[in-house]
Amino acid sequence: MAKTYAIVGTGGRARMFYEAILGPHKDNSRVVALCDTNQTRMDYTNRLFVEELGGQAVPTYKAGDFEKMISEQRPDFVIVTSVDRTHHKYIIRAMELGCDVITEKPMTVDKEKCQDILDAVERTGKNIRVTFNYRYAPHNSALRELIAEGAIGTPTSIHFEWLLDTRHGADYFRRWHRDKRNSGGLMVHKSTHHFDLVNFWLGSQPDTVFAMGDLKFYGRANAEERGVFTPYTRTTGVEAAKDDKFAIDLTSNPVQKALYWDAEKEDGYQRDQNVFGDGISIEDTMNVMVRYRNKAVMTYSLYAYAPWEGFNVAINGTGGRLELMVRETSYINAGSTSTAEGAAKGIDLYHFPLHGEPRVIPIKHAEGGHGGGDKIMLEEIFGNATPRPGYGANHRDGALSILTGIAANQSFATGLPVDVRTLVKL
């Protein structure tokens, strides 16, 4: 019997899930309802179901009718892809009403909401699946397996550098993410992926975090310091923005037009805000040091105005070193199909034994989004694939990933190291 799903939040992030349910996994899974603050977005999603994905339109519910949706449709699972600061509300209420939950990362944005979710899991006995697709990318899986096999002995230190380019990176400064209250900043919204990978690779969890972060490139003050003056709040249809390399025109992309430009009349949300305007409260340049429970130490950096997209990671141990460099396809959310998001276009993995010749580790290239991990993860969630032990992330994994970022935000504010164990009761 097919499992049933209600989707909360029908913006660009939801597409990966409903494409999988209505596509390769339609025999096992079925969408029964949509929920959003915006009717126009839900209507567009229903048109996609019928006209592009070969499915049927489903009932729609405004956000205030969430409980009514659960009562009437009785889904087995609620998929949460709303604005990050609202995740906890839907996760907790869905579990209280008897549903298991699949949530987009981050699970939530601050320690209070995180504790509320953990308490609700204990209270209800329901399950949360956090969709850490990067775990399933073959190059990331290979790194975990090499460490587990003892290729570098006991891991002692990690250097991890993530680069967001001026297409993808800039996009966080156009959208709701630019307000830290919505997203927790990039330390939570974006870096939760990266912090989860380190937990996953090491089989450990963070103990102490010290961090520095600032807004150094985006925002009005930084632009004017460089002699760049952009006297507009948004960019679609603005003559003064036509030569702005950071501007987007929502009417030029049919998906963005339907999801955001046409829907703006309902809620006033502007998807094309000026990245060199006022009102940005998140950082674009971040450096973090983390000590893990197994005594390994990581230095991590993220910046959002790089000339290329991807990451470098080096893991040192008592028996050698592993180096992974991945170059990814840049993208703008809802700018194309979900299979293009974060696709790997270049992978190099090296093993340097402490004594012996270095070797190149061959990685079979996997097609699709987020390094090829999306398809593998979705087959496990919605299809018949046998779950890989240790790969599916639960509420505890979701908490441990965001707690590094939450601690980093606290360290930004205080200039002091943070004991992660003081943030929530796991």
Coordinates of C-alpha atoms in Angstrom, one line a residue:
M1 CA 0.0 0.0 0.0
A2 CA 1.4 3.4 -1.0
K3 CA 2.5 5.7 1.8
T4 CA 0.8 9.1 1.8
Y5 CA 2.5 12.5 2.2
A6 CA 1.3 16.1 2.8
I7 CA 3.8 18.8 1.8
V8 CA 4.1 22.0 3.9
G9 CA 5.8 24.8 1.9
T10 CA 5.5 24.8 -1.9
G11 CA 8.5 27.0 -2.8
G12 CA 11.5 25.8 -4.8
R13 CA 12.8 23.4 -2.1
A14 CA 9.6 21.2 -2.3
R15 CA 10.2 20.2 -5.9
M16 CA 12.8 17.6 -5.2
F17 CA 10.4 15.7 -3.1
Y18 CA 7.2 15.8 -5.2
E19 CA 9.2 15.0 -8.4
A20 CA 10.4 11.8 -6.7
I21 CA 6.9 10.9 -5.4
L22 CA 5.1 11.5 -8.7
G23 CA 7.9 10.2 -10.8
P24 CA 10.1 7.1 -10.1
H25 CA 8.3 6.3 -6.8
K26 CA 4.7 6.8 -7.7
D27 CA 3.9 3.1 -7.0
N28 CA 5.1 3.4 -3.4
S29 CA 4.2 7.0 -2.5
R30 CA 1.4 9.5 -3.0
V31 CA 0.9 13.2 -2.3
V32 CA -2.5 13.8 -0.7
A33 CA -2.3 17.5 0.2
L34 CA -0.4 20.8 0.0
C35 CA -0.1 23.5 2.7
D36 CA 1.3 27.0 2.3
T37 CA 0.8 30.6 3.2
N38 CA 0.2 31.4 -0.4
Q39 CA -2.6 30.0 -2.6
T40 CA -1.0 31.0 -5.9
R41 CA 2.1 28.9 -5.2
M42 CA -0.1 25.9 -4.3
D43 CA -2.2 26.3 -7.4
Y44 CA 1.0 26.4 -9.5
T45 CA 2.3 23.3 -7.9
N46 CA -1.0 21.5 -8.6
R47 CA -0.7 22.5 -12.3
L48 CA 2.8 21.0 -12.4
F49 CA 1.4 17.8 -10.9
V50 CA -1.1 17.5 -13.8
E51 CA 0.6 19.1 -16.8
E52 CA 4.3 18.1 -16.2
L53 CA 4.4 15.2 -13.8
G54 CA 1.4 13.1 -14.9
G55 CA -0.3 13.2 -11.5
Q56 CA -3.5 14.6 -10.1
A57 CA -4.3 17.9 -8.4
V58 CA -4.6 17.5 -4.6
P59 CA -6.5 19.5 -1.9
T60 CA -4.8 22.7 -0.8
Y61 CA -4.8 24.2 2.7
K62 CA -3.6 27.6 3.9
A63 CA -1.1 27.6 6.8
G64 CA -3.9 28.3 9.4
D65 CA -5.7 25.1 8.3
F66 CA -2.7 22.8 8.9
E67 CA -4.5 20.8 11.6
K68 CA -7.6 20.6 9.4
M69 CA -5.5 19.1 6.6
I70 CA -4.1 16.4 8.9
S71 CA -7.6 15.6 10.2
E72 CA -9.1 15.4 6.7
Q73 CA -6.3 13.8 4.7
R74 CA -4.6 11.6 7.4
P75 CA -1.2 11.5 5.8
D76 CA 1.4 9.0 7.0
F77 CA 4.1 11.6 6.7
V78 CA 4.3 15.4 6.7
I79 CA 7.2 16.8 4.5
V80 CA 8.3 20.2 5.8
T81 CA 9.9 22.6 3.3
S82 CA 8.7 25.9 4.6
V83 CA 10.8 28.9 5.8
D84 CA 13.3 27.6 8.3
R85 CA 12.0 29.5 11.3
T86 CA 8.6 27.7 10.9
H87 CA 10.0 24.2 10.7
H88 CA 9.6 23.5 14.4
K89 CA 5.9 24.5 14.4
Y90 CA 4.9 22.0 11.7
I91 CA 7.3 19.3 12.9
I92 CA 6.0 19.3 16.4
R93 CA 2.3 19.6 15.6
A94 CA 2.5 16.9 12.9
M95 CA 4.0 14.5 15.4
E96 CA 1.4 15.4 18.0
L97 CA -1.3 14.6 15.5
G98 CA 0.2 11.2 14.8
C99 CA 2.4 11.7 11.7
D100 CA 6.0 11.0 11.1
V101 CA 8.0 13.8 9.6
I102 CA 10.5 14.3 6.8
T103 CA 12.1 17.8 7.0
E104 CA 14.4 19.8 4.8
K105 CA 17.6 20.9 6.6
P106 CA 18.1 22.7 8.9
M107 CA 15.7 21.0 11.3
T108 CA 15.3 24.4 13.0
V109 CA 17.2 27.7 13.6
D110 CA 17.9 28.1 17.3
K111 CA 18.5 26.2 20.5
E112 CA 15.0 26.9 22.0
K113 CA 13.2 25.5 19.0
C114 CA 15.6 22.6 18.8
Q115 CA 14.8 21.6 22.4
D116 CA 11.1 21.9 21.7
I117 CA 11.5 19.4 18.8
L118 CA 13.6 17.0 20.9
D119 CA 11.0 17.1 23.7
A120 CA 8.2 16.4 21.2
V121 CA 10.0 13.3 19.8
E122 CA 10.2 11.9 23.4
R123 CA 6.6 12.9 24.1
T124 CA 5.0 11.5 20.9
G125 CA 7.3 8.6 20.0
K126 CA 7.1 9.7 16.3
N127 CA 10.0 9.8 13.9
I128 CA 11.8 12.6 12.1
R129 CA 13.9 12.1 9.0
V130 CA 16.3 15.0 8.2
T131 CA 17.2 14.9 4.5
F132 CA 21.0 15.1 4.5
N133 CA 21.4 14.2 0.8
Y134 CA 25.2 15.0 0.9
R135 CA 25.8 11.9 3.0
Y136 CA 24.7 9.8 0.0
A137 CA 27.0 11.5 -2.6
P138 CA 29.5 8.7 -3.6
H139 CA 32.6 10.9 -2.8
N140 CA 31.3 11.7 0.7
S141 CA 30.4 8.0 1.3
A142 CA 33.9 7.0 0.1
L143 CA 35.5 9.3 2.6
R144 CA 33.5 7.9 5.5
E145 CA 34.3 4.3 4.4
L146 CA 38.0 5.0 4.1
I147 CA 38.1 6.5 7.6
A148 CA 36.1 3.5 9.0
E149 CA 38.5 1.1 7.4
G150 CA 41.5 2.8 9.2
A151 CA 43.1 4.3 6.1
I152 CA 44.4 7.2 8.1
G153 CA 44.4 5.6 11.6
T154 CA 42.7 7.8 14.2
P155 CA 41.5 11.1 12.8
T156 CA 43.1 14.0 14.6
S157 CA 42.4 17.2 12.6
I158 CA 40.2 18.4 9.7
H159 CA 40.4 21.5 7.5
F160 CA 37.2 22.1 5.6
E161 CA 36.6 25.0 3.2
W162 CA 33.3 25.5 1.4
L163 CA 32.9 28.1 -1.4
L164 CA 29.7 29.6 -2.6
D165 CA 30.1 31.5 -5.8
T166 CA 28.6 34.8 -6.8
R167 CA 25.6 33.1 -8.4
H168 CA 24.5 30.6 -5.8
G169 CA 26.1 32.5 -2.8
A170 CA 24.5 35.8 -3.8
D171 CA 21.1 34.1 -3.9
Y172 CA 20.9 33.8 -0.1
F173 CA 21.2 37.6 0.1
R174 CA 18.2 38.2 -2.2
R175 CA 15.7 36.0 -0.3
W176 CA 14.2 35.5 3.1
H177 CA 17.5 33.9 4.2
R178 CA 19.1 37.4 4.4
D179 CA 17.2 37.9 7.7
K180 CA 18.9 35.9 10.4
R181 CA 15.6 35.4 12.2
N182 CA 14.3 33.4 9.3
S183 CA 17.4 31.2 8.6
G184 CA 19.8 31.3 11.5
G185 CA 22.3 32.7 8.9
L186 CA 24.4 30.6 6.7
M187 CA 26.0 28.9 9.7
V188 CA 22.7 27.2 10.3
H189 CA 20.9 27.2 6.9
K190 CA 23.8 26.2 4.7
S191 CA 26.6 24.9 7.0
T192 CA 24.3 22.4 8.7
H193 CA 25.1 20.2 5.6
H194 CA 28.8 20.5 6.2
F195 CA 28.7 20.1 9.9
D196 CA 26.6 17.0 9.5
L197 CA 29.2 15.6 7.0
V198 CA 31.9 15.9 9.6
N199 CA 29.8 14.2 12.3
F200 CA 29.0 11.5 9.7
W201 CA 32.7 11.1 8.6
L202 CA 34.1 11.0 12.1
G203 CA 31.3 9.1 13.9
S204 CA 31.5 11.8 16.5
Q205 CA 29.8 15.0 17.7
P206 CA 30.9 18.6 18.5
D207 CA 31.9 19.6 22.0
T208 CA 33.4 23.1 21.8
V209 CA 32.9 25.8 19.1
F210 CA 34.7 29.1 18.6
A211 CA 33.9 31.3 15.6
M212 CA 34.2 34.6 13.9
G213 CA 31.9 35.9 11.2
D214 CA 31.0 39.1 9.5
L215 CA 29.3 40.7 6.5
K216 CA 32.2 41.8 4.3
F217 CA 31.0 41.8 0.7
Y218 CA 27.2 42.0 0.4
G219 CA 25.1 44.9 1.9
R220 CA 24.9 48.6 1.1
A221 CA 27.9 49.7 3.3
N222 CA 30.3 47.2 1.8
A223 CA 29.3 48.0 -1.8
E224 CA 29.6 51.8 -1.2
E225 CA 33.0 51.3 0.4
R226 CA 34.1 49.8 -3.0
G227 CA 32.5 52.6 -4.9
V228 CA 29.4 50.6 -5.9
F229 CA 26.0 52.4 -5.6
T230 CA 22.8 50.5 -6.3
P231 CA 19.8 52.8 -5.3
Y232 CA 17.1 50.2 -5.6
T233 CA 15.5 47.6 -3.3
R234 CA 14.7 45.0 -5.9
T235 CA 15.8 44.2 -9.4
T236 CA 13.0 42.8 -11.6
G237 CA 11.9 45.4 -14.1
V238 CA 14.2 48.1 -12.6
E239 CA 16.1 50.0 -15.3
A240 CA 18.9 51.0 -13.0
A241 CA 19.6 47.3 -12.3
K242 CA 19.9 46.1 -15.9
D243 CA 23.7 46.1 -15.8
D244 CA 23.9 44.7 -12.3
K245 CA 25.7 41.3 -12.5
F246 CA 24.0 40.3 -9.2
A247 CA 20.5 41.2 -10.3
I248 CA 17.9 38.6 -11.3
D249 CA 14.7 39.2 -13.3
L250 CA 11.9 37.0 -11.9
T251 CA 9.9 37.4 -15.1
S252 CA 12.6 35.8 -17.3
N253 CA 12.3 32.4 -15.6
P254 CA 8.9 30.7 -15.9
V255 CA 9.3 28.8 -12.6
Q256 CA 10.4 31.8 -10.6
K257 CA 7.7 33.9 -12.2
A258 CA 5.0 31.4 -11.2
L259 CA 6.3 30.8 -7.7
Y260 CA 7.3 34.3 -6.7
W261 CA 6.4 37.1 -9.1
D262 CA 2.8 36.0 -9.7
A263 CA 2.4 35.0 -6.0
E264 CA 3.8 38.3 -4.6
K265 CA 0.4 39.9 -4.7
E266 CA -0.8 37.6 -1.8
D267 CA 2.0 38.0 0.7
G268 CA 4.3 40.8 -0.5
Y269 CA 7.4 38.5 -0.5
Q270 CA 10.1 39.8 -2.8
R271 CA 12.4 37.1 -4.1
D272 CA 14.7 39.5 -6.0
Q273 CA 16.0 41.9 -3.3
N274 CA 19.1 43.9 -4.0
V275 CA 22.1 42.0 -2.5
F276 CA 23.8 45.4 -2.0
G277 CA 20.9 46.9 -0.2
D278 CA 20.0 47.4 3.4
G279 CA 18.4 44.9 5.8
I280 CA 20.9 42.1 5.6
S281 CA 21.6 40.6 9.0
I282 CA 23.5 37.4 8.0
E283 CA 27.2 37.0 7.5
D284 CA 29.0 36.2 4.2
T285 CA 32.5 35.4 5.6
M286 CA 32.8 32.8 8.4
N287 CA 35.5 30.9 10.2
V288 CA 34.9 28.3 12.8
M289 CA 37.0 26.0 15.0
V290 CA 35.4 22.9 16.5
R291 CA 36.6 20.3 19.0
Y292 CA 34.8 17.0 18.7
R293 CA 34.1 14.4 21.4
N294 CA 36.7 12.1 19.9
K295 CA 39.3 14.9 20.4
A296 CA 39.7 15.7 16.7
V297 CA 39.7 19.4 15.8
M298 CA 38.3 21.1 12.7
T299 CA 39.0 24.4 11.2
Y300 CA 36.2 25.4 8.8
S301 CA 35.6 28.4 6.5
L302 CA 32.6 29.4 4.4
Y303 CA 32.4 32.5 2.2
A304 CA 29.6 33.4 -0.2
Y305 CA 31.3 35.4 -3.0
A306 CA 33.8 32.9 -4.4
P307 CA 34.9 32.6 -8.0
W308 CA 33.9 28.9 -8.1
E309 CA 31.5 26.6 -6.3
G310 CA 32.5 23.6 -4.3
F311 CA 34.6 22.5 -1.4
N312 CA 38.0 21.2 -0.2
V313 CA 38.4 19.0 2.8
A314 CA 41.6 17.4 4.3
I315 CA 41.4 14.9 7.1
N316 CA 44.6 14.1 9.0
G317 CA 45.1 11.1 11.2
T318 CA 47.7 9.0 13.0
G319 CA 48.2 6.9 9.8
G320 CA 48.0 9.4 7.0
R321 CA 45.8 12.0 5.2
L322 CA 42.8 12.2 3.0
E323 CA 42.1 15.1 0.6
L324 CA 38.9 15.6 -1.3
M325 CA 38.2 18.4 -3.7
V326 CA 34.8 18.8 -5.3
R327 CA 33.7 21.3 -7.9
E328 CA 30.0 21.7 -8.1
T329 CA 27.5 23.2 -10.6
S330 CA 26.3 26.6 -9.5
Y331 CA 22.6 27.2 -9.3
I332 CA 19.8 29.5 -8.2
N333 CA 17.0 27.9 -6.2
A334 CA 13.9 27.3 -8.4
G335 CA 16.0 28.4 -11.4
S336 CA 15.8 24.9 -13.1
T337 CA 15.1 21.3 -12.3
S338 CA 16.1 19.9 -8.9
T339 CA 18.5 17.5 -10.6
A340 CA 20.8 20.4 -11.5
E341 CA 21.3 21.7 -8.0
G342 CA 24.8 21.0 -6.7
A343 CA 25.6 18.5 -9.3
A344 CA 29.3 17.4 -9.1
K345 CA 31.3 18.3 -12.2
G346 CA 34.8 17.5 -10.9
I347 CA 36.0 15.2 -8.0
D348 CA 39.5 14.4 -6.8
L349 CA 40.1 12.1 -3.8
Y350 CA 43.6 11.3 -2.6
H351 CA 44.9 9.0 0.1
F352 CA 48.4 9.8 1.5
P353 CA 49.5 7.0 3.8
L354 CA 51.9 7.9 6.5
H355 CA 54.5 5.6 5.0
G356 CA 54.0 4.6 1.4
E357 CA 53.0 6.0 -2.0
P358 CA 50.0 8.3 -2.3
R359 CA 47.1 7.0 -4.4
V360 CA 44.1 8.4 -6.2
I361 CA 40.8 6.9 -5.0
P362 CA 38.6 6.3 -8.0
I363 CA 35.1 7.6 -7.6
K364 CA 32.3 6.6 -9.9
H365 CA 30.6 9.7 -11.0
A366 CA 26.9 9.9 -10.0
E367 CA 24.5 12.0 -12.0
G368 CA 22.0 14.3 -10.5
G369 CA 21.7 16.9 -7.8
H370 CA 23.9 17.4 -4.7
G371 CA 26.8 15.3 -5.9
G372 CA 24.5 12.4 -7.1
G373 CA 23.3 11.9 -3.5
D374 CA 19.7 13.2 -4.1
K375 CA 18.6 10.2 -6.2
I376 CA 20.1 7.6 -3.8
M377 CA 18.5 9.2 -0.8
L378 CA 15.1 9.6 -2.4
E379 CA 15.2 5.9 -3.4
E380 CA 15.7 5.1 0.2
I381 CA 13.0 7.4 1.5
F382 CA 10.3 6.8 -1.1
G383 CA 11.3 3.7 -3.0
N384 CA 12.3 0.1 -2.2
A385 CA 16.0 0.6 -1.6
T386 CA 17.3 -1.1 1.5
P387 CA 18.4 1.6 4.0
R388 CA 22.2 1.9 4.3
P389 CA 23.1 1.6 8.0
G390 CA 24.2 4.9 9.5
Y391 CA 23.1 7.0 6.5
G392 CA 19.5 8.0 7.3
A393 CA 19.6 11.1 9.6
N394 CA 17.2 11.3 12.6
H395 CA 16.2 14.1 15.0
R396 CA 19.4 13.6 16.9
D397 CA 21.6 14.0 13.8
G398 CA 19.5 17.0 12.8
A399 CA 20.2 18.6 16.2
L400 CA 23.9 17.9 16.3
S401 CA 24.3 19.4 12.8
I402 CA 22.6 22.7 13.7
L403 CA 24.1 22.9 17.2
T404 CA 27.6 23.6 15.7
G405 CA 26.1 26.5 13.7
I406 CA 24.0 27.8 16.6
A407 CA 27.1 27.7 18.8
A408 CA 29.0 29.6 16.1
N409 CA 26.4 32.3 16.0
Q410 CA 26.6 32.6 19.8
S411 CA 30.4 32.8 19.5
F412 CA 30.1 35.5 16.8
A413 CA 28.1 37.6 19.2
T414 CA 30.1 37.1 22.4
G415 CA 33.7 36.5 21.1
L416 CA 33.8 33.4 23.4
P417 CA 34.0 29.7 22.9
V418 CA 30.8 27.8 23.4
D419 CA 30.3 24.4 25.1
V420 CA 27.8 22.7 22.8
R421 CA 26.5 20.5 25.7
T422 CA 25.1 23.6 27.4
L423 CA 22.7 24.4 24.5
V424 CA 20.2 21.6 24.6
K425 CA 19.5 18.4 26.5
L426 CA 20.1 15.6 24.0

